[in-house]
GROMACS .gro file of C-alpha atoms in nm:
model
  339
    1MET     CA    1   8.717  11.058  11.057
    2ARG     CA    2   8.598  11.007  10.702
    3ARG     CA    3   8.822  11.290  10.580
    4PHE     CA    4   9.118  11.137  10.772
    5THR     CA    5   9.058  10.796  10.614
    6GLY     CA    6   9.050  10.951  10.271
    7VAL     CA    7   9.373  11.135  10.329
    8MET     CA    8   9.541  10.820  10.453
    9ALA     CA    9   9.422  10.625  10.152
   10ALA     CA   10   9.565  10.895   9.918
   11LEU     CA   11   9.895  10.888  10.106
   12LEU     CA   12   9.916  10.512  10.080
   13MET     CA   13   9.851  10.533   9.704
   14LEU     CA   14  10.120  10.798   9.665
   15THR     CA   15  10.359  10.585   9.870
   16GLY     CA   16  10.295  10.283   9.655
   17ALA     CA   17  10.346  10.491   9.339
   18ALA     CA   18  10.671  10.626   9.479
   19ARG     CA   19  10.798  10.282   9.567
   20ALA     CA   20  10.724  10.157   9.212
   21ASP     CA   21  10.897  10.458   9.059
   22ASP     CA   22  11.199  10.387   9.286
   23ALA     CA   23  11.224  10.028   9.156
   24PRO     CA   24  11.449   9.996   8.845
   25ARG     CA   25  11.342   9.862   8.509
   26LEU     CA   26  11.446   9.517   8.400
   27PRO     CA   27  11.807   9.472   8.290
   28SER     CA   28  11.900   9.386   7.936
   29LEU     CA   29  12.046   9.035   7.912
   30LYS     CA   30  12.203   8.813   7.646
   31LEU     CA   31  11.917   8.563   7.629
   32ASP     CA   32  11.917   8.237   7.432
   33PRO     CA   33  11.573   8.195   7.270
   34ALA     CA   34  11.630   7.817   7.250
   35ARG     CA   35  11.637   7.805   7.638
   36VAL     CA   36  11.321   7.979   7.748
   37ALA     CA   37  11.044   7.818   7.960
   38VAL     CA   38  10.751   7.903   8.186
   39ALA     CA   39  10.641   7.742   8.508
   40GLY     CA   40  10.365   7.799   8.764
   41LEU     CA   41  10.173   7.667   9.060
   42SER     CA   42   9.792   7.647   9.075
   43SER     CA   43   9.655   7.966   8.916
   44GLY     CA   44  10.020   8.023   8.803
   45GLY     CA   45  10.000   7.677   8.650
   46TYR     CA   46   9.692   7.771   8.458
   47MET     CA   47   9.881   8.090   8.359
   48ALA     CA   48  10.175   7.887   8.237
   49THR     CA   49   9.970   7.682   7.998
   50GLN     CA   50   9.799   7.996   7.874
   51VAL     CA   51  10.138   8.159   7.808
   52GLN     CA   52  10.257   7.848   7.626
   53MET     CA   53   9.947   7.816   7.409
   54ALA     CA   54   9.921   8.182   7.327
   55TYR     CA   55  10.292   8.225   7.249
   56PRO     CA   56  10.442   7.881   7.174
   57GLU     CA   57  10.707   8.039   6.954
   58TRP     CA   58  10.834   8.215   7.269
   59PHE     CA   59  10.765   7.949   7.528
   60PRO     CA   60  10.785   7.594   7.384
   61ALA     CA   61  10.860   7.453   7.732
   62ALA     CA   62  10.630   7.463   8.030
   63ALA     CA   63  10.599   7.315   8.374
   64ILE     CA   64  10.241   7.308   8.515
   65VAL     CA   65  10.203   7.231   8.882
   66ALA     CA   66   9.861   7.157   9.034
   67ALA     CA   67   9.652   7.300   8.750
   68GLY     CA   68   9.437   7.172   8.461
   69PRO     CA   69   9.403   7.202   8.087
   70PHE     CA   70   9.418   7.524   7.877
   71GLY     CA   71   9.078   7.682   7.818
   72CYS     CA   72   8.912   7.489   8.098
   73ALA     CA   73   8.720   7.782   8.254
   74ALA     CA   74   8.605   7.928   7.917
   75GLY     CA   75   8.567   8.269   8.075
   76ARG     CA   76   8.320   8.134   8.342
   77LEU     CA   77   8.392   8.151   8.715
   78ASP     CA   78   8.142   7.880   8.785
   79LEU     CA   79   8.327   7.642   8.561
   80ALA     CA   80   8.659   7.750   8.713
   81LEU     CA   81   8.537   7.660   9.062
   82SER     CA   82   8.368   7.331   8.976
   83THR     CA   83   8.502   7.150   8.664
   84CYS     CA   84   8.849   7.315   8.667
   85MET     CA   85   8.920   7.274   9.042
   86LYS     CA   86   8.701   7.001   9.177
   87GLY     CA   87   8.667   6.801   8.855
   88VAL     CA   88   8.288   6.778   8.883
   89PRO     CA   89   8.233   6.708   8.603
   90ALA     CA   90   8.582   6.630   8.485
   91PRO     CA   91   8.729   6.847   8.212
   92ASP     CA   92   8.683   6.715   7.854
   93ALA     CA   93   9.050   6.716   7.742
   94ALA     CA   94   8.969   6.603   7.387
   95ALA     CA   95   8.710   6.873   7.335
   96LEU     CA   96   8.942   7.142   7.482
   97ALA     CA   97   9.226   7.024   7.251
   98ALA     CA   98   8.988   7.050   6.950
   99ARG     CA   99   8.885   7.398   7.061
  100ALA     CA  100   9.254   7.500   7.098
  101LYS     CA  101   9.318   7.393   6.739
  102GLU     CA  102   9.030   7.603   6.623
  103ARG     CA  103   9.157   7.909   6.819
  104SER     CA  104   9.504   7.855   6.682
  105ALA     CA  105   9.374   7.850   6.322
  106LYS     CA  106   9.198   8.183   6.379
  107GLY     CA  107   9.508   8.338   6.527
  108ASP     CA  108   9.352   8.374   6.870
  109ILE     CA  109   9.645   8.180   7.012
  110GLY     CA  110   9.978   8.080   6.857
  111ALA     CA  111  10.052   7.842   6.578
  112LEU     CA  112  10.070   7.498   6.735
  113LYS     CA  113  10.355   7.393   6.500
  114HIS     CA  114  10.588   7.573   6.741
  115LEU     CA  115  10.509   7.295   6.993
  116ALA     CA  116  10.665   7.033   6.769
  117HIS     CA  117  10.983   7.007   6.979
  118GLY     CA  118  10.835   7.139   7.295
  119ARG     CA  119  10.844   6.999   7.649
  120VAL     CA  120  10.559   6.992   7.895
  121TYR     CA  121  10.604   6.868   8.256
  122LEU     CA  122  10.286   6.830   8.464
  123LEU     CA  123  10.336   6.784   8.839
  124HIS     CA  124  10.053   6.726   9.089
  125GLY     CA  125  10.012   6.557   9.420
  126LYS     CA  126   9.791   6.261   9.500
  127ASP     CA  127   9.673   6.441   9.818
  128ASP     CA  128   9.570   6.769   9.655
  129ALA     CA  129   9.221   6.858   9.790
  130LEU     CA  130   9.204   7.201   9.622
  131VAL     CA  131   9.268   7.110   9.255
  132SER     CA  132   9.162   6.749   9.208
  133PRO     CA  133   9.410   6.508   9.058
  134VAL     CA  134   9.132   6.437   8.800
  135VAL     CA  135   9.173   6.791   8.681
  136ALA     CA  136   9.551   6.778   8.663
  137GLU     CA  137   9.527   6.449   8.472
  138ALA     CA  138   9.307   6.621   8.223
  139GLY     CA  139   9.584   6.875   8.173
  140ALA     CA  140   9.813   6.594   8.062
  141ARG     CA  141   9.543   6.443   7.845
  142PHE     CA  142   9.499   6.782   7.670
  143TYR     CA  143   9.856   6.790   7.554
  144GLU     CA  144   9.846   6.423   7.457
  145ALA     CA  145   9.535   6.489   7.249
  146LEU     CA  146   9.705   6.775   7.072
  147ARG     CA  147  10.006   6.543   6.993
  148GLU     CA  148   9.789   6.255   6.884
  149GLY     CA  149   9.571   6.470   6.659
  150ASP     CA  150   9.855   6.619   6.460
  151PRO     CA  151  10.146   6.421   6.310
  152ALA     CA  152  10.357   6.733   6.317
  153LEU     CA  153  10.350   6.729   6.696
  154GLU     CA  154  10.463   6.377   6.741
  155SER     CA  155  10.791   6.493   6.904
  156LEU     CA  156  10.613   6.696   7.167
  157GLN     CA  157  10.731   6.560   7.499
  158VAL     CA  158  10.457   6.533   7.770
  159SER     CA  159  10.563   6.415   8.112
  160ASP     CA  160  10.275   6.340   8.367
  161ASP     CA  161  10.419   6.327   8.720
  162GLY     CA  162  10.116   6.256   8.939
  163GLY     CA  163  10.216   5.973   9.163
  164ARG     CA  164  10.380   6.166   9.450
  165ALA     CA  165  10.212   6.223   9.787
  166PHE     CA  166  10.181   6.592   9.856
  167ALA     CA  167   9.902   6.847   9.901
  168HIS     CA  168   9.829   7.166   9.712
  169ASN     CA  169  10.169   7.321   9.730
  170LEU     CA  170  10.509   7.333   9.558
  171PRO     CA  171  10.731   7.068   9.715
  172VAL     CA  172  11.078   7.176   9.827
  173ALA     CA  173  11.388   6.970   9.897
  174ALA     CA  174  11.379   7.000  10.277
  175ALA     CA  175  11.166   6.763  10.488
  176GLY     CA  176  10.908   6.885  10.728
  177ASP     CA  177  10.556   6.838  10.865
  178ASP     CA  178  10.359   7.042  10.609
  179CYS     CA  179  10.387   6.830  10.293
  180ASP     CA  180  10.034   6.699  10.340
  181LYS     CA  181   9.893   7.045  10.416
  182SER     CA  182   9.812   7.343  10.197
  183VAL     CA  183   9.920   7.630  10.417
  184SER     CA  184  10.094   7.964  10.346
  185PRO     CA  185  10.344   8.015  10.187
  186TYR     CA  186  10.241   7.692   9.998
  187LEU     CA  187  10.597   7.552   9.986
  188GLY     CA  188  10.558   7.192  10.115
  189HIS     CA  189  10.864   7.051  10.292
  190CYS     CA  190  10.833   6.714  10.125
  191GLY     CA  191  11.193   6.611  10.064
  192PHE     CA  192  11.128   6.646   9.693
  193ASP     CA  193  11.302   6.925   9.500
  194ALA     CA  194  11.031   7.025   9.256
  195ALA     CA  195  11.231   7.327   9.128
  196GLY     CA  196  11.526   7.100   9.047
  197GLU     CA  197  11.294   6.853   8.866
  198ILE     CA  198  11.138   7.135   8.672
  199PHE     CA  199  11.470   7.258   8.556
  200ALA     CA  200  11.586   6.907   8.454
  201ARG     CA  201  11.261   6.836   8.262
  202LEU     CA  202  11.259   7.172   8.075
  203PHE     CA  203  11.630   7.238   8.032
  204GLY     CA  204  11.799   6.900   8.035
  205LYS     CA  205  12.112   6.817   8.228
  206ALA     CA  206  12.260   7.086   8.454
  207LEU     CA  207  12.584   7.254   8.360
  208ARG     CA  208  12.711   7.215   8.719
  209GLY     CA  209  12.589   7.121   9.064
  210ALA     CA  210  12.326   7.333   9.253
  211ASN     CA  211  12.453   7.492   9.564
  212ASP     CA  212  12.340   7.800   9.754
  213SER     CA  213  12.239   8.075   9.517
  214LYS     CA  214  12.515   8.333   9.448
  215GLY     CA  215  12.333   8.567   9.219
  216GLU     CA  216  12.114   8.873   9.286
  217LEU     CA  217  11.740   8.893   9.354
  218ARG     CA  218  11.622   9.235   9.231
  219ARG     CA  219  11.293   9.419   9.237
  220PHE     CA  220  11.171   9.591   8.921
  221ASN     CA  221  10.896   9.827   8.816
  222GLN     CA  222  10.613   9.616   8.670
  223ASP     CA  223  10.406   9.919   8.582
  224ALA     CA  224  10.679  10.022   8.327
  225TYR     CA  225  10.567   9.738   8.099
  226ARG     CA  226  10.185   9.792   8.091
  227PRO     CA  227  10.079   9.721   7.744
  228ASP     CA  228   9.965  10.045   7.576
  229GLY     CA  229   9.928  10.183   7.930
  230ALA     CA  230   9.651   9.927   8.015
  231ASP     CA  231   9.623   9.801   8.375
  232ALA     CA  232   9.734   9.437   8.381
  233PHE     CA  233   9.612   9.397   8.735
  234LEU     CA  234   9.962   9.328   8.865
  235ALA     CA  235  10.150   9.461   9.166
  236ALA     CA  236  10.368   9.772   9.126
  237GLU     CA  237  10.678   9.565   9.166
  238GLY     CA  238  10.807   9.220   9.055
  239TYR     CA  239  11.129   9.027   9.104
  240ILE     CA  240  11.406   8.892   8.887
  241TYR     CA  241  11.683   8.656   8.985
  242LEU     CA  242  12.008   8.701   8.800
  243PRO     CA  243  12.285   8.424   8.820
  244PRO     CA  244  12.641   8.549   8.838
  245ASP     CA  245  12.719   8.448   8.483
  246CYS     CA  246  12.414   8.637   8.349
  247MET     CA  247  12.517   8.945   8.531
  248ALA     CA  248  12.866   8.900   8.382
  249GLY     CA  249  12.722   8.924   8.029
  250LYS     CA  250  12.725   8.564   7.930
  251ARG     CA  251  12.441   8.408   7.724
  252CYS     CA  252  12.163   8.284   7.952
  253GLY     CA  253  11.829   8.109   7.946
  254LEU     CA  254  11.506   8.238   8.104
  255LEU     CA  255  11.240   8.085   8.325
  256VAL     CA  256  10.926   8.274   8.406
  257ALA     CA  257  10.790   8.145   8.741
  258PHE     CA  258  10.427   8.227   8.828
  259HIS     CA  259  10.326   8.205   9.192
  260GLY     CA  260   9.983   8.067   9.299
  261CYS     CA  261   9.688   8.242   9.458
  262LYS     CA  262   9.768   8.401   9.795
  263GLN     CA  263  10.138   8.341   9.727
  264ASN     CA  264  10.227   8.683   9.589
  265ALA     CA  265  10.474   8.912   9.771
  266ASP     CA  266  10.199   9.114   9.938
  267ALA     CA  267  10.075   8.788  10.100
  268VAL     CA  268  10.391   8.586  10.170
  269GLY     CA  269  10.671   8.838  10.146
  270GLU     CA  270  10.976   8.700   9.957
  271ALA     CA  271  10.907   8.341  10.051
  272PHE     CA  272  10.826   8.222   9.694
  273VAL     CA  273  11.092   8.414   9.514
  274LYS     CA  274  11.363   8.316   9.766
  275ASP     CA  275  11.263   7.975   9.899
  276ALA     CA  276  11.090   7.783   9.616
  277GLY     CA  277  11.429   7.642   9.510
  278PHE     CA  278  11.452   7.795   9.157
  279ASN     CA  279  11.734   8.038   9.234
  280ARG     CA  280  12.007   7.787   9.314
  281TRP     CA  281  11.923   7.587   9.009
  282ALA     CA  282  11.922   7.903   8.804
  283ASP     CA  283  12.288   7.936   8.891
  284ALA     CA  284  12.359   7.570   8.788
  285TYR     CA  285  12.181   7.626   8.449
  286ASP     CA  286  12.275   7.988   8.381
  287VAL     CA  287  11.903   8.075   8.359
  288ALA     CA  288  11.756   8.406   8.480
  289VAL     CA  289  11.425   8.371   8.665
  290LEU     CA  290  11.147   8.626   8.630
  291TYR     CA  291  10.892   8.634   8.916
  292PRO     CA  292  10.595   8.848   8.805
  293GLN     CA  293  10.366   8.948   9.092
  294THR     CA  294   9.984   8.990   9.092
  295ARG     CA  295   9.781   9.205   9.322
  296ALA     CA  296   9.457   9.140   9.512
  297SER     CA  297   9.153   9.341   9.413
  298THR     CA  298   8.777   9.364   9.473
  299ALA     CA  299   8.706   9.528   9.136
  300PRO     CA  300   8.754   9.310   8.939
  301MET     CA  301   8.694   9.038   9.197
  302ASN     CA  302   9.030   8.879   9.265
  303PRO     CA  303   9.074   8.888   9.649
  304GLN     CA  304   9.329   8.617   9.648
  305ALA     CA  305   9.564   8.774   9.396
  306CYS     CA  306   9.527   8.488   9.147
  307TRP     CA  307   9.654   8.497   8.789
  308ASP     CA  308   9.370   8.542   8.545
  309TRP     CA  309   9.262   8.201   8.426
  310TRP     CA  310   8.891   8.262   8.422
  311GLY     CA  311   8.843   8.612   8.273
  312TYR     CA  312   8.863   8.885   8.541
  313SER     CA  313   9.087   9.099   8.318
  314GLY     CA  314   8.852   9.073   8.022
  315GLU     CA  315   8.717   8.825   7.768
  316HIS     CA  316   9.049   8.782   7.587
  317TYR     CA  317   9.240   8.690   7.897
  318ASP     CA  318   9.378   8.356   7.759
  319SER     CA  319   9.454   8.480   7.406
  320ARG     CA  320   9.732   8.678   7.245
  321GLN     CA  321   9.526   8.986   7.325
  322GLY     CA  322   9.511   8.912   7.695
  323VAL     CA  323   9.643   9.203   7.898
  324GLN     CA  324   9.851   8.988   8.135
  325LEU     CA  325   9.990   8.788   7.847
  326ARG     CA  326  10.084   9.105   7.651
  327TRP     CA  327  10.248   9.240   7.962
  328LEU     CA  328  10.463   8.927   7.986
  329ILE     CA  329  10.581   8.965   7.617
  330GLY     CA  330  10.671   9.333   7.679
  331ALA     CA  331  10.871   9.227   7.990
  332VAL     CA  332  11.065   8.952   7.823
  333GLN     CA  333  11.141   9.171   7.528
  334ALA     CA  334  11.277   9.429   7.768
  335LEU     CA  335  11.500   9.155   7.911
  336GLY     CA  336  11.643   9.111   7.556
  337LEU     CA  337  11.440   8.806   7.423
  338ARG     CA  338  11.387   8.819   7.052
  339GLN     CA  339  11.222   8.594   6.799
   0.00000   0.00000   0.00000
């Protein structure tokens, strides 16, 4: 029986490797570097702020849903579970902003001057019992502290949208009975189109109305972009949505959309990449949407397939040397993004 189990495990590993090899690489697009943004829910929200702070020259615009301030966990799981989720004690936004400035000066993260004309939209529900509203409010205070402490950042736009009634999920336009719950696939039918609001806040007015998505949702081989071959603790495959105009060779924007914990494709199938609402707005804005995917693991301990916002991938997880952050830069470069 033990031998059979080992053989089956090996076959599953080989099958997974074959499936990844079968998935194509990312397409090369004509991307407009002035229209690039990042968004995320929960651990994906923490990942979004890490991406923006590590590479503000690439990602000056960010939407952070149900997450707290950059650097909150400081590489400690105990802080992640207490201060950075429950808000006990509440995150010290001013101290975290001061620390971010120090890290920027050392080159650990990007030059904050690139946020001068940036946009940050912070969305969180009043009924969120998993990530306290106190934590999400600290996320807004963090960016405000950066802006207030540096005259060069006075044009940084910070929008704190915390007055809506929903639980720990991403609200979608359809109405239903799960808005006040946090249940898989964590898309709350609240009658509020969070994806549309995110696009409007980050990209401005739409080029046209949003209807049913007409583009293509494609799988791609994530392992092809491992930085220097290093394991980034991601799934073998990710997704990208391509609006019709992008596929036709027109100049497009780019949104990187990070799922939350237990919201990766292994856990919820294609619910997030198809039903979160981003794709139809992508058509309206001519913006491709990259959906990277994590994987669950026991070593390192990440059973819920969260993005790394506390250090399971290494001590440099939220810096320009972080393996998941370097993976992302390689992926967007493959798409054609240049600085």
